[in-house]
């Protein structure tokens, strides 16, 4: 491709709206065009990279036994109502009405549709297992699109779905997909780790994210350097250190004037925060209208993890209660606890079992209770791990090691869905024993645009992108300086022809621009190898070559340039 003919212009200045390196560099390199908030068009350079990512994914999915198909973008909302996901996705779900006033969903994912396909085409255990996938466009009405291609409202995605006869089959499919994902990222030149994750609106009992560690990432993960434990902060467990054992003592009310926070309470009574009970108030819609207040009790040195809390109560719908809602429920902010409350739901963190004689609110302004013990002094509707993990807490696998926090970018997510979709949509099969059973599903997603952005986040410097060979739009940036001079043009075109004949993809900068412009654009676009032809190199019978990831250029005889470039690409991983 001649750069003079390439659609898309490079830009010298950083766009004001771009915060992340990948967003900034793709705009400057002429790779993407913003159509609207969270909506982008791919220009030729980006599209070539995306096609290569797509091909890597396709090859690994096929190698894992996948069969590619194509599903619709529009789906009847009744499918989503049947699985309860109309409500679960909420405002993120794009919908429209057709001319007969029927509501259609603009698909953000395809579990429902594919379950109905399997219902029609897999009636026996002999038809299972199946692994089906597509590479298609999805739509989600993101409330806060950001980061260029990292959080958008329209995106290309590989979504795969496994269908097995039982949980054992699902476990095998899940592991096979995890291995395929590791291979995909490795081939794309990415370092991604597999971490435990929350299933969110997709549902299912288990899920894992694949995270590329990067300071610019919007996800927080906790990791243990000792055993390799890794989990998204929304899911992460940790070892909760118990308080020293004591015999339970009798409740005793004490005045605590002006004390409003756990820190103030601990200082006032000269106790560690781990010897206190924190009460946090949430609200949810009541079954008969109105709002119900829920009291969440957790040890004072810990914080509530809202995602764990939602999972513990069987779904979303909880939000922090307003001061007016707290007051209307008869609660005294700053001096509240579950002790003596009637008519309110209580959710307790399991940390309250790790010791005795804690300090809790007396539900009276300026007063607290000493020697509160759970469950002696109060009960709970649900007891679960609802605590937020932090750096420095003990690893749940090897408690002697501390957890560390890292930032990262999610580049893939896999889920064990179980039988829920099969049950809701009637996707059942005749088992070997003659009974009817719902299929057991898994789903596995990778966003292609997000993956391209993540590659650039991981591979760039102050000058521009540094593409891995496998996903670079072209392999070689051939820059001809003073390309209007016949001897330079002839030498550059000869090298271009020889490289193309060998299957090496060349972006040939034949523009009548200054050397500075051409070299800066080569660094900005970031192809793996730069080859430079100039009047000086032609006079010396040589070509200057340099890996974009290196600092040193070398001069090689023109007759050996193609061999040297192929060798450099091979060293870089072609």
Coordinates of C-alpha atoms in Angstrom, one line a residue:
X1 CA 0.0 0.0 0.0
X2 CA 1.3 3.5 -0.9
X3 CA 0.9 5.9 2.0
X4 CA 0.0 8.6 -0.5
X5 CA -3.2 6.6 -1.3
X6 CA -4.0 5.4 2.2
X7 CA -7.3 6.7 3.6
X8 CA -6.7 8.4 6.9
X9 CA -4.4 11.2 8.0
X10 CA -1.9 11.4 10.8
X11 CA -2.0 14.2 13.3
X12 CA 0.8 15.9 15.2
X13 CA -1.2 17.1 18.2
X14 CA -2.9 15.0 20.9
X15 CA -6.7 15.2 20.8
X16 CA -8.1 17.0 23.8
X17 CA -10.7 14.4 24.5
X18 CA -8.4 11.4 24.6
X19 CA -7.2 10.4 28.1
X20 CA -5.8 6.9 27.4
X21 CA -2.7 6.2 25.2
X22 CA -4.5 3.8 22.9
X23 CA -7.3 6.3 22.2
X24 CA -4.9 9.2 21.7
X25 CA -2.6 7.2 19.4
X26 CA -5.3 5.6 17.3
X27 CA -6.8 9.0 16.6
X28 CA -3.4 10.5 15.8
X29 CA -2.4 7.6 13.6
X30 CA -5.6 7.9 11.6
X31 CA -6.9 4.5 12.6
X32 CA -10.4 5.4 14.0
X33 CA -13.0 8.1 13.5
X34 CA -15.4 9.1 16.2
X35 CA -19.0 9.1 14.9
X36 CA -20.7 9.9 18.3
X37 CA -20.3 9.2 22.0
X38 CA -19.0 5.6 22.2
X39 CA -19.4 5.0 18.5
X40 CA -16.4 4.7 16.2
X41 CA -15.6 3.9 12.6
X42 CA -12.5 1.8 11.8
X43 CA -10.2 3.3 9.1
X44 CA -8.1 1.0 6.9
X45 CA -5.1 0.7 9.3
X46 CA -7.3 -0.3 12.3
X47 CA -9.5 -2.6 10.1
X48 CA -6.4 -4.5 8.9
X49 CA -5.3 -5.1 12.6
X50 CA -8.8 -6.1 13.6
X51 CA -9.0 -8.6 10.8
X52 CA -5.8 -10.2 12.0
X53 CA -7.1 -10.3 15.6
X54 CA -10.2 -11.9 14.2
X55 CA -8.3 -14.5 12.3
X56 CA -6.2 -15.4 15.3
X57 CA -9.4 -15.9 17.3
X58 CA -11.1 -17.9 14.5
X59 CA -8.1 -20.2 14.2
X60 CA -8.0 -20.9 17.9
X61 CA -11.7 -21.4 18.2
X62 CA -11.7 -23.8 15.3
X63 CA -8.8 -25.7 16.9
X64 CA -10.8 -26.0 20.1
X65 CA -13.7 -27.6 18.2
X66 CA -15.8 -24.5 17.6
X67 CA -18.2 -24.1 14.7
X68 CA -18.7 -20.6 13.4
X69 CA -22.2 -19.3 12.7
X70 CA -24.0 -16.0 12.5
X71 CA -26.9 -14.8 14.5
X72 CA -29.3 -11.9 14.2
X73 CA -28.9 -8.5 15.6
X74 CA -32.6 -8.0 16.3
X75 CA -34.3 -10.3 18.7
X76 CA -37.9 -10.4 20.1
X77 CA -37.9 -9.0 23.6
X78 CA -40.0 -12.0 24.7
X79 CA -36.8 -14.1 24.6
X80 CA -35.2 -11.7 27.1
X81 CA -38.3 -11.5 29.3
X82 CA -38.2 -15.3 29.5
X83 CA -34.7 -15.4 31.1
X84 CA -35.3 -12.2 33.2
X85 CA -32.5 -10.3 31.5
X86 CA -34.6 -7.5 30.3
X87 CA -34.6 -6.2 33.8
X88 CA -31.0 -7.4 34.5
X89 CA -29.6 -5.3 31.7
X90 CA -31.9 -2.4 32.4
X91 CA -31.1 0.8 30.6
X92 CA -28.0 -0.7 28.9
X93 CA -30.3 -2.6 26.6
X94 CA -31.1 -0.9 23.3
X95 CA -34.7 -1.6 22.1
X96 CA -36.9 -0.5 19.3
X97 CA -40.5 -1.0 18.0
X98 CA -41.3 -2.3 14.6
X99 CA -44.3 -1.2 12.5
X100 CA -46.6 -3.6 14.3
X101 CA -45.5 -2.1 17.6
X102 CA -43.6 -5.2 18.7
X103 CA -40.6 -4.5 20.9
X104 CA -37.3 -5.8 19.6
X105 CA -33.9 -6.0 21.4
X106 CA -30.8 -4.8 19.6
X107 CA -28.6 -7.7 20.9
X108 CA -25.8 -7.0 23.3
X109 CA -25.2 -10.8 23.6
X110 CA -26.8 -13.9 22.2
X111 CA -27.4 -16.6 24.9
X112 CA -31.2 -16.5 24.4
X113 CA -31.2 -16.8 20.6
X114 CA -28.6 -19.6 20.5
X115 CA -30.4 -21.5 23.2
X116 CA -33.5 -21.5 21.0
X117 CA -31.4 -22.7 18.0
X118 CA -30.1 -25.6 20.1
X119 CA -33.6 -26.3 21.2
X120 CA -34.6 -26.8 17.6
X121 CA -31.4 -28.7 16.5
X122 CA -30.2 -30.8 19.5
X123 CA -32.8 -33.1 20.9
X124 CA -30.6 -36.0 22.1
X125 CA -27.5 -36.5 24.2
X126 CA -26.0 -37.8 21.0
X127 CA -26.2 -34.2 19.6
X128 CA -24.0 -32.9 22.5
X129 CA -21.5 -31.4 23.2
X130 CA -21.5 -28.5 20.8
X131 CA -19.3 -25.4 20.8
X132 CA -20.7 -22.6 18.6
X133 CA -19.4 -19.1 18.0
X134 CA -19.7 -16.0 15.9
X135 CA -17.8 -12.8 15.3
X136 CA -20.4 -10.1 15.1
X137 CA -21.4 -6.5 16.1
X138 CA -23.0 -5.9 19.5
X139 CA -24.8 -2.9 21.0
X140 CA -25.0 -1.7 24.6
X141 CA -26.2 1.7 25.8
X142 CA -23.2 2.4 28.0
X143 CA -24.0 5.3 30.4
X144 CA -20.4 6.6 30.3
X145 CA -18.5 5.7 27.1
X146 CA -14.8 6.3 27.6
X147 CA -11.3 5.3 26.6
X148 CA -11.8 5.2 22.9
X149 CA -12.5 1.5 22.0
X150 CA -12.3 0.3 25.6
X151 CA -15.9 1.3 26.6
X152 CA -18.2 1.8 23.6
X153 CA -21.9 1.4 22.6
X154 CA -21.3 -0.5 19.4
X155 CA -18.5 -3.1 19.2
X156 CA -17.4 -6.2 17.4
X157 CA -17.2 -9.3 19.6
X158 CA -16.4 -13.0 19.4
X159 CA -19.0 -14.7 21.5
X160 CA -18.9 -18.5 21.9
X161 CA -21.4 -20.8 23.6
X162 CA -20.9 -24.4 24.8
X163 CA -23.7 -26.9 25.2
X164 CA -23.1 -30.0 27.3
X165 CA -25.2 -32.7 28.8
X166 CA -24.0 -32.1 32.4
X167 CA -21.7 -30.1 34.7
X168 CA -18.8 -32.4 34.0
X169 CA -19.0 -31.7 30.3
X170 CA -19.2 -28.0 31.0
X171 CA -16.1 -28.1 33.1
X172 CA -14.2 -29.7 30.2
X173 CA -15.6 -27.1 27.7
X174 CA -14.7 -24.3 30.1
X175 CA -11.1 -25.4 30.5
X176 CA -10.7 -25.9 26.7
X177 CA -11.9 -22.3 26.2
X178 CA -9.6 -20.9 28.9
X179 CA -6.7 -22.6 27.1
X180 CA -7.8 -21.2 23.8
X181 CA -8.0 -17.7 25.3
X182 CA -4.4 -18.0 26.6
X183 CA -3.3 -19.0 23.1
X184 CA -5.1 -16.1 21.5
X185 CA -3.5 -13.5 23.8
X186 CA -0.1 -15.1 23.5
X187 CA -0.3 -15.0 19.6
X188 CA -1.5 -11.3 19.7
X189 CA 1.6 -10.3 21.8
X190 CA -0.4 -9.7 25.0
X191 CA 0.3 -10.6 28.6
X192 CA -3.0 -11.4 30.1
X193 CA -3.8 -13.1 33.4
X194 CA -6.9 -15.2 34.3
X195 CA -8.7 -13.9 37.4
X196 CA -11.9 -14.9 39.2
X197 CA -14.7 -12.5 38.4
X198 CA -18.4 -11.7 39.0
X199 CA -20.9 -13.0 36.5
X200 CA -23.0 -9.8 36.4
X201 CA -26.0 -9.6 34.1
X202 CA -24.8 -12.6 32.1
X203 CA -25.4 -14.9 35.1
X204 CA -24.0 -18.3 36.0
X205 CA -22.2 -19.7 39.0
X206 CA -18.6 -19.2 38.0
X207 CA -16.7 -16.8 35.7
X208 CA -13.2 -15.6 35.0
X209 CA -11.9 -12.5 33.3
X210 CA -8.7 -12.2 31.3
X211 CA -6.9 -9.0 32.4
X212 CA -4.1 -7.3 30.8
X213 CA -2.3 -5.5 33.6
X214 CA -1.9 -1.7 32.9
X215 CA -1.9 1.4 35.0
X216 CA -4.5 2.9 32.7
X217 CA -7.0 0.1 33.2
X218 CA -10.4 0.7 34.8
X219 CA -10.5 -2.7 36.5
X220 CA -8.9 -3.5 39.8
X221 CA -7.6 -7.0 40.5
X222 CA -6.0 -8.4 43.6
X223 CA -3.1 -10.9 43.2
X224 CA -0.9 -13.0 45.3
X225 CA 2.7 -13.2 44.2
X226 CA 3.1 -16.4 46.3
X227 CA 0.5 -18.8 45.0
X228 CA -0.8 -17.0 41.9
X229 CA -4.3 -16.3 43.3
X230 CA -5.9 -13.6 41.2
X231 CA -9.4 -12.1 41.3
X232 CA -11.3 -9.0 40.2
X233 CA -11.9 -6.7 43.2
X234 CA -15.6 -7.4 42.8
X235 CA -15.1 -11.1 43.5
X236 CA -11.9 -11.3 45.5
X237 CA -11.8 -13.2 48.7
X238 CA -9.2 -12.8 51.5
X239 CA -8.3 -14.2 54.9
X240 CA -10.1 -12.3 57.6
X241 CA -8.0 -12.2 60.8
X242 CA -10.0 -13.2 63.9
X243 CA -9.9 -11.2 67.1
X244 CA -8.4 -12.9 70.1
X245 CA -10.8 -15.4 71.7
X246 CA -12.8 -14.2 74.7
X247 CA -15.8 -15.4 76.7
X248 CA -18.9 -13.4 75.8
X249 CA -19.7 -10.6 78.3
X250 CA -23.0 -8.9 79.0
X251 CA -24.2 -6.0 76.9
X252 CA -23.3 -2.6 78.4
X253 CA -24.5 0.8 77.1
X254 CA -22.0 3.6 77.3
X255 CA -22.2 7.3 76.2
X256 CA -20.3 8.3 73.1
X257 CA -21.2 12.0 72.6
X258 CA -20.2 13.4 69.2
X259 CA -19.0 10.0 67.9
X260 CA -20.2 9.5 64.3
X261 CA -17.7 7.3 62.6
X262 CA -15.9 4.0 63.2
X263 CA -12.6 5.8 63.5
X264 CA -14.0 8.2 66.1
X265 CA -15.5 5.3 68.0
X266 CA -12.3 3.4 68.1
X267 CA -10.4 6.4 69.3
X268 CA -13.0 7.3 71.9
X269 CA -13.1 3.8 73.4
X270 CA -9.4 2.9 72.8
X271 CA -10.3 -0.2 70.9
X272 CA -9.1 -1.4 67.4
X273 CA -11.6 -0.9 64.6
X274 CA -11.7 -4.7 64.3
X275 CA -13.5 -4.7 67.6
X276 CA -16.4 -2.6 66.3
X277 CA -19.5 -3.3 64.2
X278 CA -20.2 -1.0 61.2
X279 CA -23.8 -0.5 60.1
X280 CA -24.4 0.5 56.5
X281 CA -27.9 1.3 55.2
X282 CA -29.2 0.3 51.8
X283 CA -32.6 0.7 50.2
X284 CA -34.6 -1.4 47.7
X285 CA -38.0 -1.3 46.2
X286 CA -40.6 -3.0 48.4
X287 CA -42.8 -5.8 47.2
X288 CA -46.0 -3.7 47.8
X289 CA -44.5 -0.4 46.6
X290 CA -42.5 2.1 48.5
X291 CA -38.9 1.5 49.8
X292 CA -37.5 -1.0 52.2
X293 CA -34.3 -0.2 54.2
X294 CA -31.8 -3.0 54.6
X295 CA -29.2 -2.9 57.4
X296 CA -25.8 -4.3 56.5
X297 CA -23.6 -5.2 59.4
X298 CA -19.8 -5.7 58.9
X299 CA -16.8 -5.6 61.2
X300 CA -15.6 -2.0 61.5
X301 CA -12.2 -2.5 59.9
X302 CA -13.8 -3.8 56.7
X303 CA -15.8 -2.2 53.9
X304 CA -18.9 -3.5 52.1
X305 CA -18.4 -4.9 48.5
X306 CA -21.6 -3.9 46.7
X307 CA -21.2 -6.6 44.1
X308 CA -20.8 -9.3 46.7
X309 CA -23.7 -7.9 48.6
X310 CA -26.0 -8.0 45.5
X311 CA -24.9 -11.6 44.9
X312 CA -25.6 -12.5 48.5
X313 CA -29.2 -11.3 48.3
X314 CA -29.9 -12.9 44.9
X315 CA -29.5 -9.9 42.6
X316 CA -29.3 -6.2 42.2
X317 CA -31.8 -3.5 43.2
X318 CA -29.9 -2.4 46.3
X319 CA -28.5 1.2 46.6
X320 CA -27.3 3.3 49.5
X321 CA -30.2 4.7 51.4
X322 CA -30.7 8.4 51.5
X323 CA -30.6 10.3 54.9
X324 CA -34.3 10.8 54.6
X325 CA -34.9 7.1 54.1
X326 CA -32.7 6.2 57.0
X327 CA -34.5 8.6 59.3
X328 CA -37.9 7.4 58.1
X329 CA -36.9 3.8 59.1
X330 CA -36.2 5.0 62.6
X331 CA -32.4 4.5 62.4
X332 CA -29.9 6.8 64.1
X333 CA -27.0 7.3 61.7
X334 CA -23.7 7.1 63.6
X335 CA -25.2 5.2 66.5
X336 CA -27.1 2.4 64.7
X337 CA -26.7 -1.4 64.8
X338 CA -28.9 -4.5 64.1
X339 CA -29.4 -5.0 67.9
X340 CA -33.0 -4.5 68.9
X341 CA -34.3 -3.6 65.4
X342 CA -37.6 -5.1 64.3
X343 CA -39.1 -5.3 60.9
X344 CA -35.9 -4.5 59.0
X345 CA -33.8 -7.0 56.9
X346 CA -30.3 -7.6 58.2
X347 CA -27.4 -8.8 56.1
X348 CA -24.3 -9.7 58.0
X349 CA -20.7 -10.2 56.9
X350 CA -19.2 -13.5 58.2
X351 CA -16.4 -11.4 59.9
X352 CA -18.8 -10.9 62.8
X353 CA -18.3 -14.5 63.8
X354 CA -14.5 -14.0 64.2
X355 CA -14.4 -12.8 67.8
X356 CA -16.5 -11.7 70.7
X357 CA -17.5 -8.6 72.6
X358 CA -17.6 -6.0 69.8
X359 CA -18.8 -2.4 70.0
X360 CA -22.1 -1.7 68.3
X361 CA -24.5 1.2 68.0
X362 CA -27.2 1.5 70.7
X363 CA -29.7 2.9 68.2
X364 CA -29.8 5.9 70.5
X365 CA -28.1 9.2 69.6
X366 CA -24.6 9.4 71.3
X367 CA -24.7 5.9 72.8
X368 CA -23.0 2.6 71.9
X369 CA -23.1 -0.9 73.3
X370 CA -20.1 -2.8 74.6
X371 CA -19.8 -6.6 74.3
X372 CA -22.1 -7.1 71.3
X373 CA -22.0 -10.7 70.1
X374 CA -23.3 -12.3 67.0
X375 CA -25.6 -14.3 66.8
X376 CA -26.4 -14.0 70.5
X377 CA -27.6 -10.4 70.4
X378 CA -29.0 -10.1 66.9
X379 CA -29.8 -12.3 64.0
X380 CA -29.4 -11.9 60.2
X381 CA -31.5 -12.9 57.2
X382 CA -28.3 -13.6 55.3
X383 CA -24.7 -14.2 56.5
X384 CA -22.1 -14.2 53.7
X385 CA -18.7 -12.8 52.7
X386 CA -19.7 -9.3 51.6
X387 CA -16.4 -7.6 52.4
X388 CA -14.2 -5.7 50.0
X389 CA -10.6 -7.1 49.5
X390 CA -7.7 -4.6 49.9
X391 CA -4.0 -4.7 49.3
X392 CA -2.2 -5.9 52.4
X393 CA -5.0 -8.4 53.4
X394 CA -4.1 -12.0 53.7
X395 CA -4.3 -14.3 50.6
X396 CA -7.3 -16.7 50.9
X397 CA -5.1 -19.6 49.6
X398 CA -1.8 -18.8 51.4
X399 CA -2.8 -16.6 54.4
X400 CA 0.8 -15.7 55.3
X401 CA 1.2 -13.8 52.0
X402 CA -0.3 -10.4 51.4
X403 CA -2.5 -9.5 48.5
X404 CA -1.5 -6.7 46.1
X405 CA -3.8 -4.5 44.0
X406 CA -3.2 -4.0 40.3
X407 CA -4.9 -2.1 37.6
X408 CA -5.9 -3.8 34.4
X409 CA -8.0 -3.9 31.2
X410 CA -10.5 -6.7 30.7
X411 CA -9.8 -8.4 27.4
X412 CA -12.0 -11.4 27.7
X413 CA -14.6 -13.0 30.0
X414 CA -15.8 -16.6 30.3
X415 CA -18.8 -17.9 32.2
X416 CA -20.3 -21.2 33.5
X417 CA -24.0 -20.5 32.9
X418 CA -25.3 -23.9 34.0
X419 CA -28.9 -25.0 33.1
X420 CA -30.7 -21.7 33.7
X421 CA -31.1 -20.7 30.0
X422 CA -32.1 -24.2 29.0
X423 CA -34.8 -24.3 31.6
X424 CA -36.1 -20.9 30.8
X425 CA -36.2 -21.4 27.1
X426 CA -37.1 -25.1 26.9
X427 CA -33.7 -26.2 25.5
X428 CA -33.9 -29.8 26.7
X429 CA -32.6 -33.1 25.3
X430 CA -33.3 -36.8 25.8
X431 CA -30.7 -38.1 28.2
X432 CA -29.1 -41.5 27.9
X433 CA -31.4 -42.8 30.7
X434 CA -34.5 -41.6 28.7
X435 CA -35.2 -38.5 30.9
X436 CA -35.5 -35.0 29.7
X437 CA -32.9 -32.5 30.9
X438 CA -32.0 -28.9 30.1
X439 CA -28.7 -28.3 28.3
X440 CA -25.8 -27.0 30.4
X441 CA -24.3 -23.9 28.9
X442 CA -21.2 -21.8 29.0
X443 CA -20.4 -18.6 27.2
X444 CA -17.1 -17.0 26.3
X445 CA -16.6 -13.4 25.0
X446 CA -13.8 -11.3 23.5
X447 CA -14.2 -7.7 22.3
X448 CA -12.1 -7.2 19.2
X449 CA -11.8 -3.4 19.4
X450 CA -11.1 -3.6 23.1
X451 CA -8.4 -6.1 22.4
X452 CA -6.8 -3.9 19.8
X453 CA -6.9 -1.0 22.2
X454 CA -5.3 -3.2 24.9
X455 CA -2.5 -4.2 22.6
X456 CA -1.7 -0.6 22.0
X457 CA -1.9 0.2 25.8
X458 CA 0.7 -2.5 26.4
X459 CA 2.9 -1.7 23.3
X460 CA 3.7 2.0 22.9
X461 CA 6.2 4.6 23.9
X462 CA 6.4 8.4 23.8
X463 CA 6.8 8.4 20.0
X464 CA 3.8 6.2 19.1
X465 CA 2.5 2.6 18.8
X466 CA 4.8 -0.4 18.8
X467 CA 2.8 -3.2 17.1
X468 CA 3.5 -6.9 17.6
X469 CA 4.0 -8.5 14.2
X470 CA 1.0 -10.7 14.5
X471 CA -1.6 -7.9 14.7
X472 CA 0.3 -5.0 12.9
X473 CA -1.7 -3.6 9.9
X474 CA 1.5 -4.0 7.8
X475 CA 4.8 -5.6 8.6
X476 CA 7.2 -3.0 7.2
X477 CA 7.1 0.8 7.0
X478 CA 9.2 1.6 3.9
X479 CA 10.1 5.3 3.9
X480 CA 11.7 6.8 0.8
X481 CA 13.4 10.1 1.5
X482 CA 13.4 12.5 -1.4
X483 CA 11.2 10.1 -3.2
X484 CA 10.9 12.4 -6.2
X485 CA 14.5 11.5 -7.1
X486 CA 14.4 8.7 -9.7
X487 CA 17.2 6.7 -8.1
X488 CA 15.5 6.7 -4.7
X489 CA 12.1 5.8 -6.1
X490 CA 13.6 3.0 -8.2
X491 CA 15.5 1.5 -5.2
X492 CA 12.4 1.7 -2.9
X493 CA 10.1 0.2 -5.4
X494 CA 12.5 -2.7 -6.0
X495 CA 12.6 -3.4 -2.3
X496 CA 8.8 -3.1 -2.1
X497 CA 8.3 -5.6 -4.9
X498 CA 10.7 -8.1 -3.5
X499 CA 9.2 -8.0 0.0
X500 CA 5.6 -8.3 -1.4
X501 CA 6.7 -11.3 -3.5
X502 CA 7.8 -13.0 -0.2
X503 CA 4.5 -12.3 1.5
X504 CA 5.8 -9.4 3.6
X505 CA 3.2 -6.7 3.9
X506 CA 4.6 -3.2 3.1
X507 CA 3.3 0.3 3.8
X508 CA 5.3 2.4 1.4
X509 CA 5.7 6.1 2.3
X510 CA 6.1 7.6 -1.2
X511 CA 4.8 11.0 -0.2
X512 CA 6.6 14.2 -1.0
X513 CA 7.1 15.1 2.6
X514 CA 10.1 16.0 4.7
X515 CA 12.3 13.4 6.3
X516 CA 11.1 14.5 9.7
X517 CA 7.4 14.1 8.8
X518 CA 8.0 10.6 7.4
X519 CA 10.1 9.3 10.3
X520 CA 7.7 10.7 12.9
X521 CA 4.8 9.1 11.1
X522 CA 6.7 5.8 11.0
X523 CA 7.2 5.9 14.7
X524 CA 3.6 7.0 15.3
X525 CA 2.0 4.2 13.2
X526 CA 4.4 1.8 14.8
X527 CA 4.8 -1.0 12.2
X528 CA 7.3 -3.7 13.5
X529 CA 10.2 -2.8 11.0
X530 CA 11.1 0.4 9.4
X531 CA 13.2 0.4 6.2
X532 CA 14.7 3.7 5.0
X533 CA 15.8 4.4 1.5
X534 CA 17.5 7.8 0.9
X535 CA 19.9 9.4 -1.6
X536 CA 22.8 8.6 0.8
X537 CA 21.8 5.0 1.3
X538 CA 21.3 4.5 -2.5
X539 CA 24.8 6.0 -3.1
X540 CA 26.2 3.5 -0.6
X541 CA 24.2 0.6 -2.2
X542 CA 22.5 0.0 1.2
X543 CA 19.2 0.2 3.1
X544 CA 18.8 1.3 6.7
X545 CA 16.5 -1.0 8.8
X546 CA 15.4 -0.7 12.4
X547 CA 12.9 -2.6 14.6
X548 CA 10.3 -0.2 15.9
X549 CA 10.9 -1.7 19.4
X550 CA 14.7 -1.0 19.2
X551 CA 16.8 2.1 19.2
X552 CA 19.6 1.0 16.9
X553 CA 19.4 1.1 13.1
X554 CA 21.6 -1.0 10.9
X555 CA 22.7 -0.5 7.3
X556 CA 22.6 -3.6 5.1
X557 CA 23.5 -4.1 1.4
X558 CA 20.5 -3.4 -0.8
X559 CA 20.7 -6.9 -2.3
X560 CA 20.4 -8.4 1.2
X561 CA 17.8 -6.0 2.6
X562 CA 14.8 -8.3 2.0
X563 CA 16.6 -11.2 3.8
X564 CA 17.6 -9.0 6.7
X565 CA 14.0 -7.7 7.1
X566 CA 12.6 -11.2 7.0
X567 CA 15.1 -12.2 9.7
X568 CA 14.2 -9.2 11.8
X569 CA 10.5 -10.0 11.5
X570 CA 11.2 -13.6 12.5
X571 CA 13.1 -12.5 15.6
X572 CA 10.1 -10.3 16.5
X573 CA 7.7 -13.2 16.3
X574 CA 6.4 -13.4 12.8

